[in-house]
mmCIF file with all atom_site columns, C-alpha atoms in Angstrom:
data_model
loop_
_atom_site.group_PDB
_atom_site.id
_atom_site.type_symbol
_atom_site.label_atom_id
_atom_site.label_alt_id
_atom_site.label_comp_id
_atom_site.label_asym_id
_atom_site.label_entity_id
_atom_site.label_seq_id
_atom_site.pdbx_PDB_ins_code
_atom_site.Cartn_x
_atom_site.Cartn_y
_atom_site.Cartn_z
_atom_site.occupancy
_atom_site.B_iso_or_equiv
_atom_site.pdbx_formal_charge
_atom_site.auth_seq_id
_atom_site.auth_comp_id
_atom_site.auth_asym_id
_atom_site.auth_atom_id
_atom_site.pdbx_PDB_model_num
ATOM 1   C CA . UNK A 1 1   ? 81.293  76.241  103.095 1.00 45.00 ? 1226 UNK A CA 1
ATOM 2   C CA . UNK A 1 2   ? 80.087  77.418  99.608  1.00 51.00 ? 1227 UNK A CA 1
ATOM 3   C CA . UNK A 1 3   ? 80.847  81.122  99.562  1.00 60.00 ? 1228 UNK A CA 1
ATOM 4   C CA . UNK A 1 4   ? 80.564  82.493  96.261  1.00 56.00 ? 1229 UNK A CA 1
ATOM 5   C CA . UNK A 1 5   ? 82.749  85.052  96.753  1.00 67.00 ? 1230 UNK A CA 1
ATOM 6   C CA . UNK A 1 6   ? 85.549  82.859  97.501  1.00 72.00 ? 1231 UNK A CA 1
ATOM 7   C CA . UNK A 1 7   ? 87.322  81.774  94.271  1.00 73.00 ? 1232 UNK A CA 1
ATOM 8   C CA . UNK A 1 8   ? 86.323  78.253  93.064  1.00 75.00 ? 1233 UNK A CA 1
ATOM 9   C CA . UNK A 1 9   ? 89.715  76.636  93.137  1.00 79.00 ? 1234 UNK A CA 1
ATOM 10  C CA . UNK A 1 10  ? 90.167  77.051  96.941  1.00 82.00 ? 1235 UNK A CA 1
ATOM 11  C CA . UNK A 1 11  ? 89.399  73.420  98.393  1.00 78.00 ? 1236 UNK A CA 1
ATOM 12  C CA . UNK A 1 12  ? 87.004  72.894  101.591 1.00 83.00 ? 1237 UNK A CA 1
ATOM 13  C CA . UNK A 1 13  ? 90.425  73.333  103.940 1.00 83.00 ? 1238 UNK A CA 1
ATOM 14  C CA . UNK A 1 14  ? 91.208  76.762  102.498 1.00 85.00 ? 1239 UNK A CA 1
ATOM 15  C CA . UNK A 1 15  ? 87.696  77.857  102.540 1.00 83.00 ? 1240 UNK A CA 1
ATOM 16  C CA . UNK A 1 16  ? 87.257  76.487  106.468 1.00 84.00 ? 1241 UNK A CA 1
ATOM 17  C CA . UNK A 1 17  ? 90.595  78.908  107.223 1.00 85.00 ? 1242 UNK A CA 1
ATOM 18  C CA . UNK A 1 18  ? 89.638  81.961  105.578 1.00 82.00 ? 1243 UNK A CA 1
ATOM 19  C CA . UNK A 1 19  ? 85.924  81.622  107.176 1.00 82.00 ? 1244 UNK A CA 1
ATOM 20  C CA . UNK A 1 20  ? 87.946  80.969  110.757 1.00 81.00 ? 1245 UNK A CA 1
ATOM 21  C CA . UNK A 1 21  ? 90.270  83.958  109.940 1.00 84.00 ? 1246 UNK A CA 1
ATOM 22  C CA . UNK A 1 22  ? 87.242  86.503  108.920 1.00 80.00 ? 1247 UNK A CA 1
ATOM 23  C CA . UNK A 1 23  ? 85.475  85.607  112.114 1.00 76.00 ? 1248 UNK A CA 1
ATOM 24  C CA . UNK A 1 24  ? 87.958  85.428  114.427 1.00 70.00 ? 1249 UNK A CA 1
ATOM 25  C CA . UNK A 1 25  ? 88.121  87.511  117.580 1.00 63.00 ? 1250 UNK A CA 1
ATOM 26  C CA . UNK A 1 26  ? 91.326  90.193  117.899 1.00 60.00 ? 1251 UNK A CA 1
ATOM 27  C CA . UNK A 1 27  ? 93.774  89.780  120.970 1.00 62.00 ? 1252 UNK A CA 1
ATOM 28  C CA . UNK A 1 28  ? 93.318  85.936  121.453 1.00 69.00 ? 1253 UNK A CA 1
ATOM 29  C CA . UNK A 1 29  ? 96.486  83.268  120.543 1.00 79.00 ? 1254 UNK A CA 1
ATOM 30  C CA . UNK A 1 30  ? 98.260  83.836  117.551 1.00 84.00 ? 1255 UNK A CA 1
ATOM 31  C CA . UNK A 1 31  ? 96.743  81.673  113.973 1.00 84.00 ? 1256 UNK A CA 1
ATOM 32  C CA . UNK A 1 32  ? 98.889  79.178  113.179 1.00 84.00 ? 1257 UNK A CA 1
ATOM 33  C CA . UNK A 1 33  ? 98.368  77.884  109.380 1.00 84.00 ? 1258 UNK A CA 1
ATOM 34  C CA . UNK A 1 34  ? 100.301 74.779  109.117 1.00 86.00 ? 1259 UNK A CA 1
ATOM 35  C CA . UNK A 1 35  ? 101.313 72.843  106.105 1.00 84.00 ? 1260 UNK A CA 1
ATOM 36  C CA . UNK A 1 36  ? 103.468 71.121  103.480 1.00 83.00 ? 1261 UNK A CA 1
ATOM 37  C CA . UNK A 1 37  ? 104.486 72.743  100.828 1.00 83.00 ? 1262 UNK A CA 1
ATOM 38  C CA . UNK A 1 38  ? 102.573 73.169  97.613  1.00 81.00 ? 1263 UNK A CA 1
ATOM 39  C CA . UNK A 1 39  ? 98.820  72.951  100.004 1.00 81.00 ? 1264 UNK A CA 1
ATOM 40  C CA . UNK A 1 40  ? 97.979  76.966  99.546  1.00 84.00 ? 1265 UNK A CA 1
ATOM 41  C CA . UNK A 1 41  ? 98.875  78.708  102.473 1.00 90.00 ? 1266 UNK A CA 1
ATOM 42  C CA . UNK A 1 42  ? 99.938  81.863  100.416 1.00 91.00 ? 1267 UNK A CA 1
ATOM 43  C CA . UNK A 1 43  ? 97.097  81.580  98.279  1.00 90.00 ? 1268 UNK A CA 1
ATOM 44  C CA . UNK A 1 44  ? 94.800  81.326  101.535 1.00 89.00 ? 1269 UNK A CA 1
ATOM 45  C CA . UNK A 1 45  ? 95.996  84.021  103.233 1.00 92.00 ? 1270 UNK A CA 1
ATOM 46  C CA . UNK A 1 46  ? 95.691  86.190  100.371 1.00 92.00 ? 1271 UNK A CA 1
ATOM 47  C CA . UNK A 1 47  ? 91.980  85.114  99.957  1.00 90.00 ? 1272 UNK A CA 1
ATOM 48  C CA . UNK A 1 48  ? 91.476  86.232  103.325 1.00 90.00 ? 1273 UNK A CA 1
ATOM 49  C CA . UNK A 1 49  ? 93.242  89.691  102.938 1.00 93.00 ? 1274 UNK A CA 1
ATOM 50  C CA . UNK A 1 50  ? 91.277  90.162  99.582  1.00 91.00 ? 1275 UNK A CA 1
ATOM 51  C CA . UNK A 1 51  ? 88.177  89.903  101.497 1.00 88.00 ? 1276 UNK A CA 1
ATOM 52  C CA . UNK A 1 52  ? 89.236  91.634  104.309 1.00 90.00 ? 1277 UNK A CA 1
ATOM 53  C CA . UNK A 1 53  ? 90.240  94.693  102.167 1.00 88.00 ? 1278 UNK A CA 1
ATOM 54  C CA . UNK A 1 54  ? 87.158  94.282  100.270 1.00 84.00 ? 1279 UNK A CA 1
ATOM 55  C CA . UNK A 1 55  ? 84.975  94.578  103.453 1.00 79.00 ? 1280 UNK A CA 1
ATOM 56  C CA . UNK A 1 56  ? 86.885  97.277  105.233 1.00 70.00 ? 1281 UNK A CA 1
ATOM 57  C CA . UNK A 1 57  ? 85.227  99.965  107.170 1.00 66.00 ? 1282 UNK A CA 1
ATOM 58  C CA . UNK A 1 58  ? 86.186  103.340 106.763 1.00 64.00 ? 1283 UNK A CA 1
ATOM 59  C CA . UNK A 1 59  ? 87.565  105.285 110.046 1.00 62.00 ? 1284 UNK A CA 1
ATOM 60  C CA . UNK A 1 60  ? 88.389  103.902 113.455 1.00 59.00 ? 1285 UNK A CA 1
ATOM 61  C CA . UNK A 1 61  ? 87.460  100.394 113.223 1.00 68.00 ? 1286 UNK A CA 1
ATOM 62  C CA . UNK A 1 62  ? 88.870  100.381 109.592 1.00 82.00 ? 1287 UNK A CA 1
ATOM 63  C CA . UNK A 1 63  ? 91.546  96.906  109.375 1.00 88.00 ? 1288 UNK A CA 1
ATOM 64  C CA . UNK A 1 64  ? 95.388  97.691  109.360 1.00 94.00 ? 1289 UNK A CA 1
ATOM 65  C CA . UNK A 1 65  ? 97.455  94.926  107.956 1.00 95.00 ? 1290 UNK A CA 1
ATOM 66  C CA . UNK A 1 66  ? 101.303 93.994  108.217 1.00 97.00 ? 1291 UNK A CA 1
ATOM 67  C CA . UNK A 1 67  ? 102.149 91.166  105.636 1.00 97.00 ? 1292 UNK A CA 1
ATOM 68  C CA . UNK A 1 68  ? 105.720 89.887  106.516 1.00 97.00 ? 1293 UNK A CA 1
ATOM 69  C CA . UNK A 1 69  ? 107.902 87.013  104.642 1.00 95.00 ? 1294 UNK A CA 1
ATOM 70  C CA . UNK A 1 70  ? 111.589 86.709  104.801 1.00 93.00 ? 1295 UNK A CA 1
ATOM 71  C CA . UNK A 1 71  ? 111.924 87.213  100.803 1.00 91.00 ? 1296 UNK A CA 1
ATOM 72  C CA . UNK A 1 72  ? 111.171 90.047  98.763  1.00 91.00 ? 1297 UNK A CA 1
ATOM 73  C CA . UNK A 1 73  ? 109.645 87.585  96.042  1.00 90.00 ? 1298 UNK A CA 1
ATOM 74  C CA . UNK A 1 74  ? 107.507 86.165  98.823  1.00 91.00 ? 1299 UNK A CA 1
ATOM 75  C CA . UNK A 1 75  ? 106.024 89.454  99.723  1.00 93.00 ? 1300 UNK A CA 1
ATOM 76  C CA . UNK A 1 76  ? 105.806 90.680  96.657  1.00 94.00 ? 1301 UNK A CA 1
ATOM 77  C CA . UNK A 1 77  ? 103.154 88.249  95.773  1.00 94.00 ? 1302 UNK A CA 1
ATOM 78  C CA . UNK A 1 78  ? 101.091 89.706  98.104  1.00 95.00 ? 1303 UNK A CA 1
ATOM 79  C CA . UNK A 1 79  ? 101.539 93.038  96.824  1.00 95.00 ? 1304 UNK A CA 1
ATOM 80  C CA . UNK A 1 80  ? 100.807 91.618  92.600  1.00 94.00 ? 1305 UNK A CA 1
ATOM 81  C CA . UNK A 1 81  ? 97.764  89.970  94.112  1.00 93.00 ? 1306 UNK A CA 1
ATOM 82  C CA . UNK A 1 82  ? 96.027  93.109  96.012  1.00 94.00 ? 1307 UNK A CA 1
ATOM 83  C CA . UNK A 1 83  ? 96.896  95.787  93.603  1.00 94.00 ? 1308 UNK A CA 1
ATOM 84  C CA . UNK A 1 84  ? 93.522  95.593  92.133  1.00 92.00 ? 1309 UNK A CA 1
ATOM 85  C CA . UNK A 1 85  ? 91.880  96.185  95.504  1.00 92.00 ? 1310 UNK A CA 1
ATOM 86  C CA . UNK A 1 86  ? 94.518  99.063  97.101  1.00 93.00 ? 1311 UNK A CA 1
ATOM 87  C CA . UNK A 1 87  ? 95.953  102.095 94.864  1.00 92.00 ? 1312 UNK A CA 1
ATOM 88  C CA . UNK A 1 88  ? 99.441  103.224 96.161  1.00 93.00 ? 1313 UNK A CA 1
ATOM 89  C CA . UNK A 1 89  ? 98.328  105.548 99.126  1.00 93.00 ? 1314 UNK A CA 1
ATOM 90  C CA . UNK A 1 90  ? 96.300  102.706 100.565 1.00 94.00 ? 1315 UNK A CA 1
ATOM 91  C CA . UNK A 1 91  ? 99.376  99.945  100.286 1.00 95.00 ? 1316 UNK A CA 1
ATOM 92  C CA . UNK A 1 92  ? 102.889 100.549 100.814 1.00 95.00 ? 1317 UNK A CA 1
ATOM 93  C CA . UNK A 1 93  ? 105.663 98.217  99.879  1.00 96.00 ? 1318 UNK A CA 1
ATOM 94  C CA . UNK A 1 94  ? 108.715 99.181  102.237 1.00 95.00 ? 1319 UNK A CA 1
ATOM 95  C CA . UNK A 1 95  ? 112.171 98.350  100.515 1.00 93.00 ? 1320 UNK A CA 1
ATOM 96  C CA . UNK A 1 96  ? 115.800 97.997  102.125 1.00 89.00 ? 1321 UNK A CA 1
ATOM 97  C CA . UNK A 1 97  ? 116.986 101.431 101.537 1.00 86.00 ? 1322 UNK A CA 1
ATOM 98  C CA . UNK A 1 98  ? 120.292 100.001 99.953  1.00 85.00 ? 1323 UNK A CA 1
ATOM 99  C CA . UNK A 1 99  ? 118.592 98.359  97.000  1.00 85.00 ? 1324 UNK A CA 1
ATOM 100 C CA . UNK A 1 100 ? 119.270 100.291 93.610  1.00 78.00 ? 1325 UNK A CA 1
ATOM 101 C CA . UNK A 1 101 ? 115.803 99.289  91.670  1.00 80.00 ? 1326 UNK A CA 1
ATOM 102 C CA . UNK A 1 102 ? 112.492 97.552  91.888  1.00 83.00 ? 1327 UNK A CA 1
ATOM 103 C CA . UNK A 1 103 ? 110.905 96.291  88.712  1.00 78.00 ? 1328 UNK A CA 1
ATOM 104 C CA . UNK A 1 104 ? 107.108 95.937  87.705  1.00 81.00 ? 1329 UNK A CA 1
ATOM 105 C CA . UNK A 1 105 ? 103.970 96.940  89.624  1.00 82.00 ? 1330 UNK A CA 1
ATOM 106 C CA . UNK A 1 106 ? 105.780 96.607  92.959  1.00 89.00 ? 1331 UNK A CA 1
ATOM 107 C CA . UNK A 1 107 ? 107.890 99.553  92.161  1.00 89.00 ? 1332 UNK A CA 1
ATOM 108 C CA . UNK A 1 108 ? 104.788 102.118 92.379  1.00 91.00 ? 1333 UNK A CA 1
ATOM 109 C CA . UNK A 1 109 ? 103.881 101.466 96.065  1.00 93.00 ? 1334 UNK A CA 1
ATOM 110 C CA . UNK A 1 110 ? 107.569 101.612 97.164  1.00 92.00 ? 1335 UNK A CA 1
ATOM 111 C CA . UNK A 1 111 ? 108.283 105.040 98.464  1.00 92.00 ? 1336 UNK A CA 1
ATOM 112 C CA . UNK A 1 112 ? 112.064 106.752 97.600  1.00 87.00 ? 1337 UNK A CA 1
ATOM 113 C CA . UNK A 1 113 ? 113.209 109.722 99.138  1.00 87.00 ? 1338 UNK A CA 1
ATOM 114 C CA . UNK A 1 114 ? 113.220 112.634 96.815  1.00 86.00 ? 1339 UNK A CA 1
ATOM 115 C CA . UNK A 1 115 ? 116.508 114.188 97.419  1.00 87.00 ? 1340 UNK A CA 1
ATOM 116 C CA . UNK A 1 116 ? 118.449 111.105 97.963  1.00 88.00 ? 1341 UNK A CA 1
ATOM 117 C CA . UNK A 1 117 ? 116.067 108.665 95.843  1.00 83.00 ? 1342 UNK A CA 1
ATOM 118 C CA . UNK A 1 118 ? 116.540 105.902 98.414  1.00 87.00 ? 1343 UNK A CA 1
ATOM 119 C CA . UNK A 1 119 ? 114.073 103.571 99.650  1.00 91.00 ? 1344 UNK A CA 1
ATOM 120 C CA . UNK A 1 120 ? 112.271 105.081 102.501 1.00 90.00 ? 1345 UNK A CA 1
ATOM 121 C CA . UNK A 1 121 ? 109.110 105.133 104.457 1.00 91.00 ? 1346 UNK A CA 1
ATOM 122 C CA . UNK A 1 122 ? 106.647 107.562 103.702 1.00 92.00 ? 1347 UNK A CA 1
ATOM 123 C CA . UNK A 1 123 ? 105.856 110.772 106.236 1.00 92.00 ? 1348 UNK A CA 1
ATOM 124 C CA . UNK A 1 124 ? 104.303 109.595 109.312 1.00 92.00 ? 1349 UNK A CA 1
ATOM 125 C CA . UNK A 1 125 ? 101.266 110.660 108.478 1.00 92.00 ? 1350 UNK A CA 1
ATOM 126 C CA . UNK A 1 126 ? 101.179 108.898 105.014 1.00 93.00 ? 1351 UNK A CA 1
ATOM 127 C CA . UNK A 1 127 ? 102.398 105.622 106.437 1.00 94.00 ? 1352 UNK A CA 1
ATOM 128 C CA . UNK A 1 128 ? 99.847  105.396 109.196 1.00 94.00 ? 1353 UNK A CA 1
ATOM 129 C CA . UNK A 1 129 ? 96.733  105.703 106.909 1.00 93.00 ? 1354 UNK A CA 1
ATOM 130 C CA . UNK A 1 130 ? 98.195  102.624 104.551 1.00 95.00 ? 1355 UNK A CA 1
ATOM 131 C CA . UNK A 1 131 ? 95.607  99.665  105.001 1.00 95.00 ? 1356 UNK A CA 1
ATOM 132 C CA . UNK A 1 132 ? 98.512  97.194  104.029 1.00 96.00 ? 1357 UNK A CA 1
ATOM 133 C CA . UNK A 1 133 ? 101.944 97.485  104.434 1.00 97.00 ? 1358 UNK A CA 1
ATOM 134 C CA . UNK A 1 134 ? 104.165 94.787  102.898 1.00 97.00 ? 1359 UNK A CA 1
ATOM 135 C CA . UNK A 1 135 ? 108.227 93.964  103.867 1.00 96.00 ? 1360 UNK A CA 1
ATOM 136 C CA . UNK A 1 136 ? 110.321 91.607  104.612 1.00 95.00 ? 1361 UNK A CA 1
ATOM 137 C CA . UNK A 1 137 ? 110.388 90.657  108.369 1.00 95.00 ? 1362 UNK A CA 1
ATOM 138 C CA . UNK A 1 138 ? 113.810 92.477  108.717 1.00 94.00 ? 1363 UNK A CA 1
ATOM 139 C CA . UNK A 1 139 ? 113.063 95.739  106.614 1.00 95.00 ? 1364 UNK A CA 1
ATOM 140 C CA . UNK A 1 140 ? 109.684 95.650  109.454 1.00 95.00 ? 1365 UNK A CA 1
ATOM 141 C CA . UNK A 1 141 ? 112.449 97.096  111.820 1.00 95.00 ? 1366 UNK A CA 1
ATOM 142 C CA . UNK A 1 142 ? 112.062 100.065 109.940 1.00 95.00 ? 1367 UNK A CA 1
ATOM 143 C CA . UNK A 1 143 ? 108.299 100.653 111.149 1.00 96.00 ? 1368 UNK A CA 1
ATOM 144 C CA . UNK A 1 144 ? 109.592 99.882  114.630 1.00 94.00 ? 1369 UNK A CA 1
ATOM 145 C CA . UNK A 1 145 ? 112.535 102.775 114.335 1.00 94.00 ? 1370 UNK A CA 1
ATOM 146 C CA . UNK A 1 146 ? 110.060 105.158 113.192 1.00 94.00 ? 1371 UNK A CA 1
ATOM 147 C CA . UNK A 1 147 ? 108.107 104.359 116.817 1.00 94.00 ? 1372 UNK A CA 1
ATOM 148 C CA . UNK A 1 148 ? 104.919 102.942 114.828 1.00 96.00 ? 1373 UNK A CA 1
ATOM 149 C CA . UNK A 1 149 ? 102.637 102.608 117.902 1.00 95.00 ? 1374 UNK A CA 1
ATOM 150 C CA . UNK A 1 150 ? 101.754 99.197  119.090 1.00 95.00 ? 1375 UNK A CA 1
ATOM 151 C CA . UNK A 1 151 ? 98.472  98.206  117.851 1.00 93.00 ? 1376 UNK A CA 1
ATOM 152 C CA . UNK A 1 152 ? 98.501  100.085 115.154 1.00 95.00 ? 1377 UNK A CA 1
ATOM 153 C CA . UNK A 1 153 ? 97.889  97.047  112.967 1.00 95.00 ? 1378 UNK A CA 1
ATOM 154 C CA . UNK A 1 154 ? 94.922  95.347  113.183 1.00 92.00 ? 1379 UNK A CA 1
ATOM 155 C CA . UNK A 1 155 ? 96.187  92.139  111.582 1.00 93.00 ? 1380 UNK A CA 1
ATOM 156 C CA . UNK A 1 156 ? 99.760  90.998  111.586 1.00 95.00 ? 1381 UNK A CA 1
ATOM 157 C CA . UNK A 1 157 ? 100.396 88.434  108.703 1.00 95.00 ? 1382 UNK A CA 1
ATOM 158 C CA . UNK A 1 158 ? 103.793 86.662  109.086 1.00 95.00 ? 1383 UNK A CA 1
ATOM 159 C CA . UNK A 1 159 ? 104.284 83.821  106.061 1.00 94.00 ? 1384 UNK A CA 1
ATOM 160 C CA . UNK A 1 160 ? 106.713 81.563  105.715 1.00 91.00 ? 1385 UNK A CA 1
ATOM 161 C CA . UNK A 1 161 ? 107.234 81.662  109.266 1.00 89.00 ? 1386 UNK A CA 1
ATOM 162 C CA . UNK A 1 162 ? 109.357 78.327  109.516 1.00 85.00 ? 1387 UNK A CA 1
ATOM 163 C CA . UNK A 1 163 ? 112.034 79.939  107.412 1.00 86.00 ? 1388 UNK A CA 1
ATOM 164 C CA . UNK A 1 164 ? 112.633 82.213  110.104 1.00 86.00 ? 1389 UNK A CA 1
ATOM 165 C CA . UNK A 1 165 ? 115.111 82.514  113.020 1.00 85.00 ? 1390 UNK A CA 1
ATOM 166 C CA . UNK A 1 166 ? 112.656 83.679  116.328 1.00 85.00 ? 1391 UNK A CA 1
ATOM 167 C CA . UNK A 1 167 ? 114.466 87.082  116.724 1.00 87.00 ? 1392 UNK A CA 1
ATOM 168 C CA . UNK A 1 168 ? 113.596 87.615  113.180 1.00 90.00 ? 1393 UNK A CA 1
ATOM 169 C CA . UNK A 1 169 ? 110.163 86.825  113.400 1.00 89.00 ? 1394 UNK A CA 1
ATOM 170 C CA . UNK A 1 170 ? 109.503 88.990  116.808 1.00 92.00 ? 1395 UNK A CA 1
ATOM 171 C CA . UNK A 1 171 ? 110.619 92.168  114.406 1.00 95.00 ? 1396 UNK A CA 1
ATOM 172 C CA . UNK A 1 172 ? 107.185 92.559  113.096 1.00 96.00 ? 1397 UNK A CA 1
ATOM 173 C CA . UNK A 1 173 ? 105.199 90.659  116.437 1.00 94.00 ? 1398 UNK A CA 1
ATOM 174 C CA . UNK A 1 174 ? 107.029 93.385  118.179 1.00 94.00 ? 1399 UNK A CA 1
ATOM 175 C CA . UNK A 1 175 ? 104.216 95.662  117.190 1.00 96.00 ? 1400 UNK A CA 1
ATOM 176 C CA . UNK A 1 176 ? 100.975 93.803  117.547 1.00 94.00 ? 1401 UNK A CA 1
ATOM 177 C CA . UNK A 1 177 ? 99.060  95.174  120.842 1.00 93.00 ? 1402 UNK A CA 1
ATOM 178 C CA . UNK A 1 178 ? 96.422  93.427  122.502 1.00 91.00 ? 1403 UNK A CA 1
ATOM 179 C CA . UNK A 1 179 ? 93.836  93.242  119.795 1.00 89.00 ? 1404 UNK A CA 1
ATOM 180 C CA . UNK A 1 180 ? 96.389  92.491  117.174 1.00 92.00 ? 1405 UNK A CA 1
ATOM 181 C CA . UNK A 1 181 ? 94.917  89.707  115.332 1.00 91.00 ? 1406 UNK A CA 1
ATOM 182 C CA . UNK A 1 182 ? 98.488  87.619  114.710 1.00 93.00 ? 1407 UNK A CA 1
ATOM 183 C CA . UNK A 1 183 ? 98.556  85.054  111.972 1.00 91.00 ? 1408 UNK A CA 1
ATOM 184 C CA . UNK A 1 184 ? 101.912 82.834  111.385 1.00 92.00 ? 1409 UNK A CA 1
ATOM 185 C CA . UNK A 1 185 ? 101.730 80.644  108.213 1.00 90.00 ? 1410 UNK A CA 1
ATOM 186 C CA . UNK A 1 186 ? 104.547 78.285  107.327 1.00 87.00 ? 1411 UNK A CA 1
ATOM 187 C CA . UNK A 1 187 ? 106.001 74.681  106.746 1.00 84.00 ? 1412 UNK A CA 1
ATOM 188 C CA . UNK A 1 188 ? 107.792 73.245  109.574 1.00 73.00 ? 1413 UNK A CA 1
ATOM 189 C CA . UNK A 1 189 ? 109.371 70.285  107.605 1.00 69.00 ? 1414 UNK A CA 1
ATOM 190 C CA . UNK A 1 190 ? 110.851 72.448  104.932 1.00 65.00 ? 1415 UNK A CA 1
ATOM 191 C CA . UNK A 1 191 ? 114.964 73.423  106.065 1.00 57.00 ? 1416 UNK A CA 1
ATOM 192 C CA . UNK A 1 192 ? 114.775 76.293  108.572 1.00 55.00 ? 1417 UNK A CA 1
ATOM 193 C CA . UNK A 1 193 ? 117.639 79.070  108.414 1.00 54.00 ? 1418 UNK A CA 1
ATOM 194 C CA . UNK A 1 194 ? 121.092 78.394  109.353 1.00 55.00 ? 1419 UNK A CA 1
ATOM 195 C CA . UNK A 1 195 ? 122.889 80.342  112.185 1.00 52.00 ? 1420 UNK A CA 1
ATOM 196 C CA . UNK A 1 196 ? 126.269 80.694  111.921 1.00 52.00 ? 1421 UNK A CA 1
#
């Protein structure tokens, strides 16, 4: 698999998953991307979203992508690495409404209120033309309070998906529909959460 569009550092495994992710088929079983830590996953699944972005399709068929992670430097990677491909009212970064700042190139595709200046999702309108949105899997509740439709996304992208408890990880699942495209990446030997 020598694609030449495909950086040159991604090994013969990383190529093989972003060729499987490009040409997979909406609506079947959720993509699991399994592996220790340190072997790419991030890296691979931004690959794929860099070419998916780079090939969209403008209007209906156009792609529609939810990148989730429990951390906010975890997602934020994915925001650093496609801000050469999206300009802020194609990618929106959605931030817990309680947090006071957000530093660096992350900070101009999170939307604040204007009276209050707290984190907050764009009009409806606005946030339902984004090609990416980026959160954490909890702040995702916030697309599902502002009734989001199901479906909406083309491509749900949940990473570090071992690190999560299930509830938190059906947050953002809760809104794939049947041709949802639903990719889970994650490590299952690293230490899960803890419940208490």
């Amino acid at each position: 698999l020598r694609d030449a569009s495909l950086p040159r550092e991604l090994n013969e495994q990383q190529r093989r998953v972003v060729a499987q992710l490009t040409t997979r088929v909406h609506g079947s079983a959720p993509f699991l991307l399994v592996g220790p830590f340190g072997t790419g996953k991030t890296r691979t699944l931004i690959e794929f979203l860099r070419r998916l972005v780079a090939q969209r399709k403008p209007g209906a068929g156009a792609a529609r992508v939810l990148v989730c992670s429990p951390s906010n430097s975890s997602v934020d990677k994915y925001v650093t690495a496609l801000q050469e491909l999206l300009g802020p009212d194609q990618m929106l970064r959605i931030q817990a409404p309680h947090r006071s700042r957000v530093d660096g190139a992350v900070g101009k595709y999170s939307h604040q209120d204007k009276t209050t200046g707290a984190y907050a999702l764009p009009e409806a309108a606005a946030l339902l033309k984004m090609i990416v949105v980026v959160s954490t899997t909890r702040s995702a509740a916030q697309l599902v309070n502002a009734n989001v439709p199901k479906g909406h996304f083309t491509h749900i992208v949940v990473d570090e998906a071992a690190q999560l408890m299930e509830a938190e990880a059906l947050i953002p699942v809760s809104l794939a529909g049947p041709h949802t495209a639903v990719i889970m990446a994650g490590d299952p030997q690293q230490l899960g959460p803890s419940t208490f």
